[in-house]
PDB file of C-alpha atoms in Angstrom:
ATOM      1  CA  MET U 163     -26.185  58.938 -33.835  1.00  0.00           C
ATOM      2  CA  THR U 164     -26.206  62.681 -34.396  1.00  0.00           C
ATOM      3  CA  LEU U 165     -23.318  64.705 -35.798  1.00  0.00           C
ATOM      4  CA  ALA U 166     -22.727  66.231 -32.352  1.00  0.00           C
ATOM      5  CA  GLY U 167     -22.648  62.730 -30.840  1.00  0.00           C
ATOM      6  CA  PHE U 168     -20.170  61.577 -33.470  1.00  0.00           C
ATOM      7  CA  LEU U 169     -17.903  64.562 -32.874  1.00  0.00           C
ATOM      8  CA  ALA U 170     -18.097  64.338 -29.071  1.00  0.00           C
ATOM      9  CA  ASP U 171     -14.791  63.552 -27.433  1.00  0.00           C
ATOM     10  CA  PRO U 172     -14.661  60.227 -25.641  1.00  0.00           C
ATOM     11  CA  LEU U 173     -14.559  60.631 -21.874  1.00  0.00           C
ATOM     12  CA  ARG U 174     -13.321  57.385 -20.412  1.00  0.00           C
ATOM     13  CA  VAL U 175     -12.691  55.867 -17.035  1.00  0.00           C
ATOM     14  CA  THR U 176      -9.272  54.300 -17.581  1.00  0.00           C
ATOM     15  CA  HIS U 177      -8.826  52.848 -14.088  1.00  0.00           C
ATOM     16  CA  VAL U 178     -11.140  52.365 -11.151  1.00  0.00           C
ATOM     17  CA  SER U 179     -10.367  50.664  -7.853  1.00  0.00           C
ATOM     18  CA  ASP U 180     -10.925  51.392  -4.166  1.00  0.00           C
ATOM     19  CA  ASN U 181      -7.769  53.527  -4.000  1.00  0.00           C
ATOM     20  CA  LEU U 182      -7.525  54.988  -7.502  1.00  0.00           C
ATOM     21  CA  LEU U 183      -9.844  56.552 -10.069  1.00  0.00           C
ATOM     22  CA  GLU U 184      -8.522  57.811 -13.412  1.00  0.00           C
ATOM     23  CA  ILE U 185     -10.560  59.593 -16.067  1.00  0.00           C
ATOM     24  CA  GLU U 186      -9.228  60.635 -19.455  1.00  0.00           C
ATOM     25  CA  ASN U 187     -10.436  62.791 -22.347  1.00  0.00           C
ATOM     26  CA  ARG U 188      -8.688  62.393 -25.708  1.00  0.00           C
ATOM     27  CA  PRO U 189     -10.053  64.371 -28.684  1.00  0.00           C
ATOM     28  CA  ILE U 190      -9.120  61.703 -31.236  1.00  0.00           C
ATOM     29  CA  ARG U 191     -12.180  61.938 -33.529  1.00  0.00           C
ATOM     30  CA  ARG U 192     -12.156  65.707 -33.906  1.00  0.00           C
ATOM     31  CA  ALA U 193      -8.409  65.813 -34.410  1.00  0.00           C
ATOM     32  CA  ALA U 194      -8.572  63.083 -37.072  1.00  0.00           C
ATOM     33  CA  ILE U 195     -11.376  64.879 -38.917  1.00  0.00           C
ATOM     34  CA  ALA U 196      -9.520  68.208 -38.707  1.00  0.00           C
ATOM     35  CA  VAL U 197      -6.307  66.665 -40.013  1.00  0.00           C
ATOM     36  CA  ALA U 198      -8.221  65.028 -42.896  1.00  0.00           C
ATOM     37  CA  VAL U 199      -9.819  68.361 -43.856  1.00  0.00           C
ATOM     38  CA  ILE U 200      -6.442  70.114 -43.631  1.00  0.00           C
ATOM     39  CA  LEU U 201      -4.836  67.478 -45.877  1.00  0.00           C
ATOM     40  CA  VAL U 202      -7.622  67.837 -48.470  1.00  0.00           C
ATOM     41  CA  ALA U 203      -7.204  71.633 -48.432  1.00  0.00           C
ATOM     42  CA  ILE U 204      -3.423  71.260 -48.826  1.00  0.00           C
ATOM     43  CA  ALA U 205      -3.994  68.930 -51.790  1.00  0.00           C
ATOM     44  CA  ALA U 206      -6.335  71.537 -53.337  1.00  0.00           C
ATOM     45  CA  GLY U 207      -3.680  74.241 -52.856  1.00  0.00           C
ATOM     46  CA  LEU U 208      -0.987  72.079 -54.437  1.00  0.00           C
ATOM     47  CA  ALA U 209      -3.342  71.212 -57.312  1.00  0.00           C
ATOM     48  CA  ALA U 210      -3.968  74.922 -57.889  1.00  0.00           C
ATOM     49  CA  ILE U 211      -0.217  75.549 -58.018  1.00  0.00           C
ATOM     50  CA  ALA U 212       0.232  72.635 -60.434  1.00  0.00           C
ATOM     51  CA  ASP U 213      -2.503  74.062 -62.707  1.00  0.00           C
ATOM     52  CA  GLY U 214      -0.701  77.391 -62.903  1.00  0.00           C
ATOM     53  CA  ALA U 215      -2.698  79.367 -60.325  1.00  0.00           C
ATOM     54  CA  THR U 216       0.376  79.909 -58.191  1.00  0.00           C
ATOM     55  CA  GLY U 217      -0.927  82.929 -56.275  1.00  0.00           C
ATOM     56  CA  THR U 218      -4.218  81.240 -55.445  1.00  0.00           C
ATOM     57  CA  GLY U 219      -2.448  78.052 -54.373  1.00  0.00           C
ATOM     58  CA  ILE U 220       0.000  79.904 -52.138  1.00  0.00           C
ATOM     59  CA  ILE U 221      -2.785  81.941 -50.515  1.00  0.00           C
ATOM     60  CA  LEU U 222      -4.809  78.744 -49.957  1.00  0.00           C
ATOM     61  CA  LEU U 223      -1.818  76.970 -48.417  1.00  0.00           C
ATOM     62  CA  ALA U 224      -1.071  79.942 -46.160  1.00  0.00           C
ATOM     63  CA  MET U 225      -4.684  80.186 -44.980  1.00  0.00           C
ATOM     64  CA  VAL U 226      -4.904  76.427 -44.388  1.00  0.00           C
ATOM     65  CA  GLY U 227      -1.654  76.540 -42.448  1.00  0.00           C
ATOM     66  CA  LEU U 228      -2.746  79.428 -40.272  1.00  0.00           C
ATOM     67  CA  ILE U 229      -6.317  78.301 -39.619  1.00  0.00           C
ATOM     68  CA  GLY U 230      -5.263  74.664 -39.221  1.00  0.00           C
ATOM     69  CA  TRP U 231      -2.544  75.557 -36.724  1.00  0.00           C
ATOM     70  CA  LEU U 232      -4.889  77.762 -34.682  1.00  0.00           C
ATOM     71  CA  TYR U 233      -7.632  75.120 -34.700  1.00  0.00           C
ATOM     72  CA  LEU U 234      -5.346  72.240 -33.754  1.00  0.00           C
ATOM     73  CA  HIS U 235      -3.656  74.422 -31.134  1.00  0.00           C
ATOM     74  CA  GLU U 236      -7.001  74.753 -29.329  1.00  0.00           C
ATOM     75  CA  LEU U 237      -8.348  71.285 -30.092  1.00  0.00           C
ATOM     76  CA  VAL U 238      -5.482  68.921 -29.340  1.00  0.00           C
ATOM     77  CA  GLN U 239      -5.418  68.459 -25.587  1.00  0.00           C
ATOM     78  CA  LEU U 240      -5.218  65.400 -23.398  1.00  0.00           C
ATOM     79  CA  THR U 241      -7.055  65.831 -20.101  1.00  0.00           C
ATOM     80  CA  GLN U 242      -6.421  63.400 -17.246  1.00  0.00           C
ATOM     81  CA  LEU U 243      -8.067  63.387 -13.817  1.00  0.00           C
ATOM     82  CA  ARG U 244      -6.469  61.160 -11.190  1.00  0.00           C
ATOM     83  CA  LEU U 245      -7.961  60.685  -7.735  1.00  0.00           C
ATOM     84  CA  ASP U 246      -5.532  58.763  -5.548  1.00  0.00           C
ATOM     85  CA  ARG U 247      -6.441  57.766  -1.988  1.00  0.00           C
ATOM     86  CA  ASP U 248      -2.958  56.431  -1.215  1.00  0.00           C
ATOM     87  CA  ALA U 249      -1.318  59.765  -2.083  1.00  0.00           C
ATOM     88  CA  GLY U 250      -4.303  61.756  -0.786  1.00  0.00           C
ATOM     89  CA  LEU U 251      -4.369  63.900  -3.937  1.00  0.00           C
ATOM     90  CA  ALA U 252      -6.703  64.858  -6.742  1.00  0.00           C
ATOM     91  CA  ARG U 253      -4.649  65.825  -9.799  1.00  0.00           C
ATOM     92  CA  LEU U 254      -5.893  67.346 -13.040  1.00  0.00           C
ATOM     93  CA  ARG U 255      -3.317  67.318 -15.848  1.00  0.00           C
ATOM     94  CA  VAL U 256      -3.910  69.001 -19.209  1.00  0.00           C
ATOM     95  CA  THR U 257      -1.387  68.459 -21.994  1.00  0.00           C
ATOM     96  CA  THR U 258      -1.652  70.644 -25.119  1.00  0.00           C
ATOM     97  CA  LEU U 259       0.612  71.648 -27.977  1.00  0.00           C
ATOM     98  CA  ARG U 260       1.714  74.572 -25.792  1.00  0.00           C
ATOM     99  CA  GLY U 261       2.818  72.377 -22.894  1.00  0.00           C
ATOM    100  CA  ARG U 262       1.477  70.802 -19.730  1.00  0.00           C
ATOM    101  CA  ARG U 263      -0.558  72.378 -16.946  1.00  0.00           C
ATOM    102  CA  GLU U 264      -1.319  70.599 -13.704  1.00  0.00           C
ATOM    103  CA  GLU U 265      -3.600  71.433 -10.785  1.00  0.00           C
ATOM    104  CA  THR U 266      -3.770  69.469  -7.563  1.00  0.00           C
ATOM    105  CA  CYS U 267      -5.776  69.601  -4.393  1.00  0.00           C
ATOM    106  CA  ALA U 268      -5.910  67.398  -1.332  1.00  0.00           C
ATOM    107  CA  LEU U 269      -8.380  64.588  -1.805  1.00  0.00           C
ATOM    108  CA  ALA U 270      -9.818  65.367   1.640  1.00  0.00           C
ATOM    109  CA  ASP U 271     -10.701  68.863   0.341  1.00  0.00           C
ATOM    110  CA  LEU U 272     -12.454  67.546  -2.774  1.00  0.00           C
ATOM    111  CA  HIS U 273     -16.112  67.515  -1.763  1.00  0.00           C
ATOM    112  CA  ARG U 274     -17.844  66.688  -5.027  1.00  0.00           C
ATOM    113  CA  VAL U 275     -17.804  66.985  -8.780  1.00  0.00           C
ATOM    114  CA  GLU U 276     -20.533  68.921 -10.564  1.00  0.00           C
ATOM    115  CA  SER U 277     -21.656  68.948 -14.169  1.00  0.00           C
ATOM    116  CA  VAL U 278     -22.331  72.572 -15.031  1.00  0.00           C
ATOM    117  CA  ALA U 279     -24.206  73.574 -18.177  1.00  0.00           C
ATOM    118  CA  HIS U 280     -23.300  76.787 -19.992  1.00  0.00           C
ATOM    119  CA  TYR U 281     -25.834  77.968 -22.528  1.00  0.00           C
ATOM    120  CA  GLY U 282     -24.622  79.911 -25.547  1.00  0.00           C
ATOM    121  CA  THR U 283     -26.430  82.702 -27.317  1.00  0.00           C
ATOM    122  CA  ALA U 284     -26.399  80.927 -30.696  1.00  0.00           C
ATOM    123  CA  ALA U 285     -27.893  77.541 -31.465  1.00  0.00           C
ATOM    124  CA  GLY U 286     -25.471  74.730 -30.717  1.00  0.00           C
ATOM    125  CA  ASN U 287     -23.250  76.728 -28.374  1.00  0.00           C
ATOM    126  CA  ASP U 288     -24.441  74.897 -25.258  1.00  0.00           C
ATOM    127  CA  GLU U 289     -21.674  73.166 -23.351  1.00  0.00           C
ATOM    128  CA  THR U 290     -21.542  70.966 -20.267  1.00  0.00           C
ATOM    129  CA  ARG U 291     -18.419  71.067 -18.098  1.00  0.00           C
ATOM    130  CA  LEU U 292     -17.086  68.928 -15.303  1.00  0.00           C
ATOM    131  CA  VAL U 293     -16.132  71.042 -12.255  1.00  0.00           C
ATOM    132  CA  LEU U 294     -14.175  69.843  -9.222  1.00  0.00           C
ATOM    133  CA  VAL U 295     -15.298  71.614  -6.012  1.00  0.00           C
ATOM    134  CA  CYS U 296     -12.382  71.819  -3.556  1.00  0.00           C
ATOM    135  CA  GLY U 297     -12.304  73.390  -0.094  1.00  0.00           C
ATOM    136  CA  SER U 298     -15.027  75.353   1.627  1.00  0.00           C
ATOM    137  CA  GLY U 299     -15.732  78.905   2.714  1.00  0.00           C
ATOM    138  CA  PRO U 300     -13.154  81.463   1.601  1.00  0.00           C
ATOM    139  CA  GLU U 301     -10.773  78.626   0.621  1.00  0.00           C
ATOM    140  CA  ARG U 302     -13.301  77.147  -1.824  1.00  0.00           C
ATOM    141  CA  ARG U 303     -12.165  76.868  -5.410  1.00  0.00           C
ATOM    142  CA  GLU U 304     -13.643  75.330  -8.488  1.00  0.00           C
ATOM    143  CA  ILE U 305     -11.391  73.590 -10.983  1.00  0.00           C
ATOM    144  CA  VAL U 306     -12.905  73.285 -14.443  1.00  0.00           C
ATOM    145  CA  MET U 307     -11.881  70.156 -16.300  1.00  0.00           C
ATOM    146  CA  PRO U 308     -11.212  71.433 -19.840  1.00  0.00           C
ATOM    147  CA  MET U 309     -12.815  69.373 -22.561  1.00  0.00           C
ATOM    148  CA  SER U 310     -13.609  70.205 -26.146  1.00  0.00           C
ATOM    149  CA  ARG U 311     -17.390  69.829 -26.498  1.00  0.00           C
ATOM    150  CA  PRO U 312     -18.004  66.589 -24.571  1.00  0.00           C
ATOM    151  CA  ASP U 313     -21.249  64.657 -24.744  1.00  0.00           C
ATOM    152  CA  PRO U 314     -23.486  65.965 -21.888  1.00  0.00           C
ATOM    153  CA  GLU U 315     -24.683  62.422 -21.107  1.00  0.00           C
ATOM    154  CA  GLU U 316     -21.092  61.232 -20.647  1.00  0.00           C
ATOM    155  CA  VAL U 317     -20.346  64.216 -18.395  1.00  0.00           C
ATOM    156  CA  ALA U 318     -23.398  63.428 -16.254  1.00  0.00           C
ATOM    157  CA  HIS U 319     -22.406  59.750 -16.086  1.00  0.00           C
ATOM    158  CA  LEU U 320     -18.825  60.581 -15.041  1.00  0.00           C
ATOM    159  CA  THR U 321     -20.123  63.032 -12.442  1.00  0.00           C
ATOM    160  CA  GLY U 322     -22.017  60.129 -10.877  1.00  0.00           C
ATOM    161  CA  VAL U 323     -18.974  57.832 -11.109  1.00  0.00           C
ATOM    162  CA  VAL U 324     -16.662  60.339  -9.384  1.00  0.00           C
ATOM    163  CA  ASN U 325     -19.179  61.329  -6.723  1.00  0.00           C
ATOM    164  CA  GLY U 326     -19.918  57.651  -6.040  1.00  0.00           C
ATOM    165  CA  TRP U 327     -16.190  56.961  -5.698  1.00  0.00           C
ATOM    166  CA  LEU U 328     -15.834  59.925  -3.322  1.00  0.00           C
ATOM    167  CA  SER U 329     -18.840  58.803  -1.243  1.00  0.00           C
ATOM    168  CA  ARG U 330     -17.264  55.349  -0.796  1.00  0.00           C
ATOM    169  CA  ARG U 331     -14.423  57.169   0.967  1.00  0.00           C
ATOM    170  CA  GLU U 332     -16.883  58.637   3.453  1.00  0.00           C
ATOM    171  CA  GLN U 333     -18.584  55.268   3.967  1.00  0.00           C
ATOM    172  CA  GLY U 334     -15.210  53.584   4.516  1.00  0.00           C
ATOM    173  CA  VAL U 335     -14.250  56.131   7.195  1.00  0.00           C
ATOM    174  CA  SER U 336     -17.495  55.788   9.095  1.00  0.00           C
ATOM    175  CA  SER U 337     -17.508  51.948   9.060  1.00  0.00           C
TER     176      SER U 337
END
């Protein structure tokens, strides 16, 4: 297992049936590692204060607080995709420290899901995203499923799972 594989957020299918497909992305590993690093840095700041380096300790605590808050603010997000045939809706819900954002589209308008690769300019900045393609023509819109550095193999696998689930809809209509 590589470091990138260890840090990859787990994309999971939480429920699959003929009428319902739910996918979830929880950044548990990265958040746990970030919290552990923040706690170690806080302990170092408190140790510096205890040793008499009050200014250094306070500056370290302030920097850890600011950088830790900004990092966790971007990292901690729960992403849920729910495709429901009974309700006829595809719903993407993203919950962060800032609040909840939800996007929906009619399941009949959801044509496919694509895995799109974005290549960065620096080494290691490559990222694969899951994109929902809704509507067609001028009404076409692409909904990007936000994830914090997912494993590209998992994204490709889930693309196949969702597209297979959507194609079963078409097969069921034509039977």
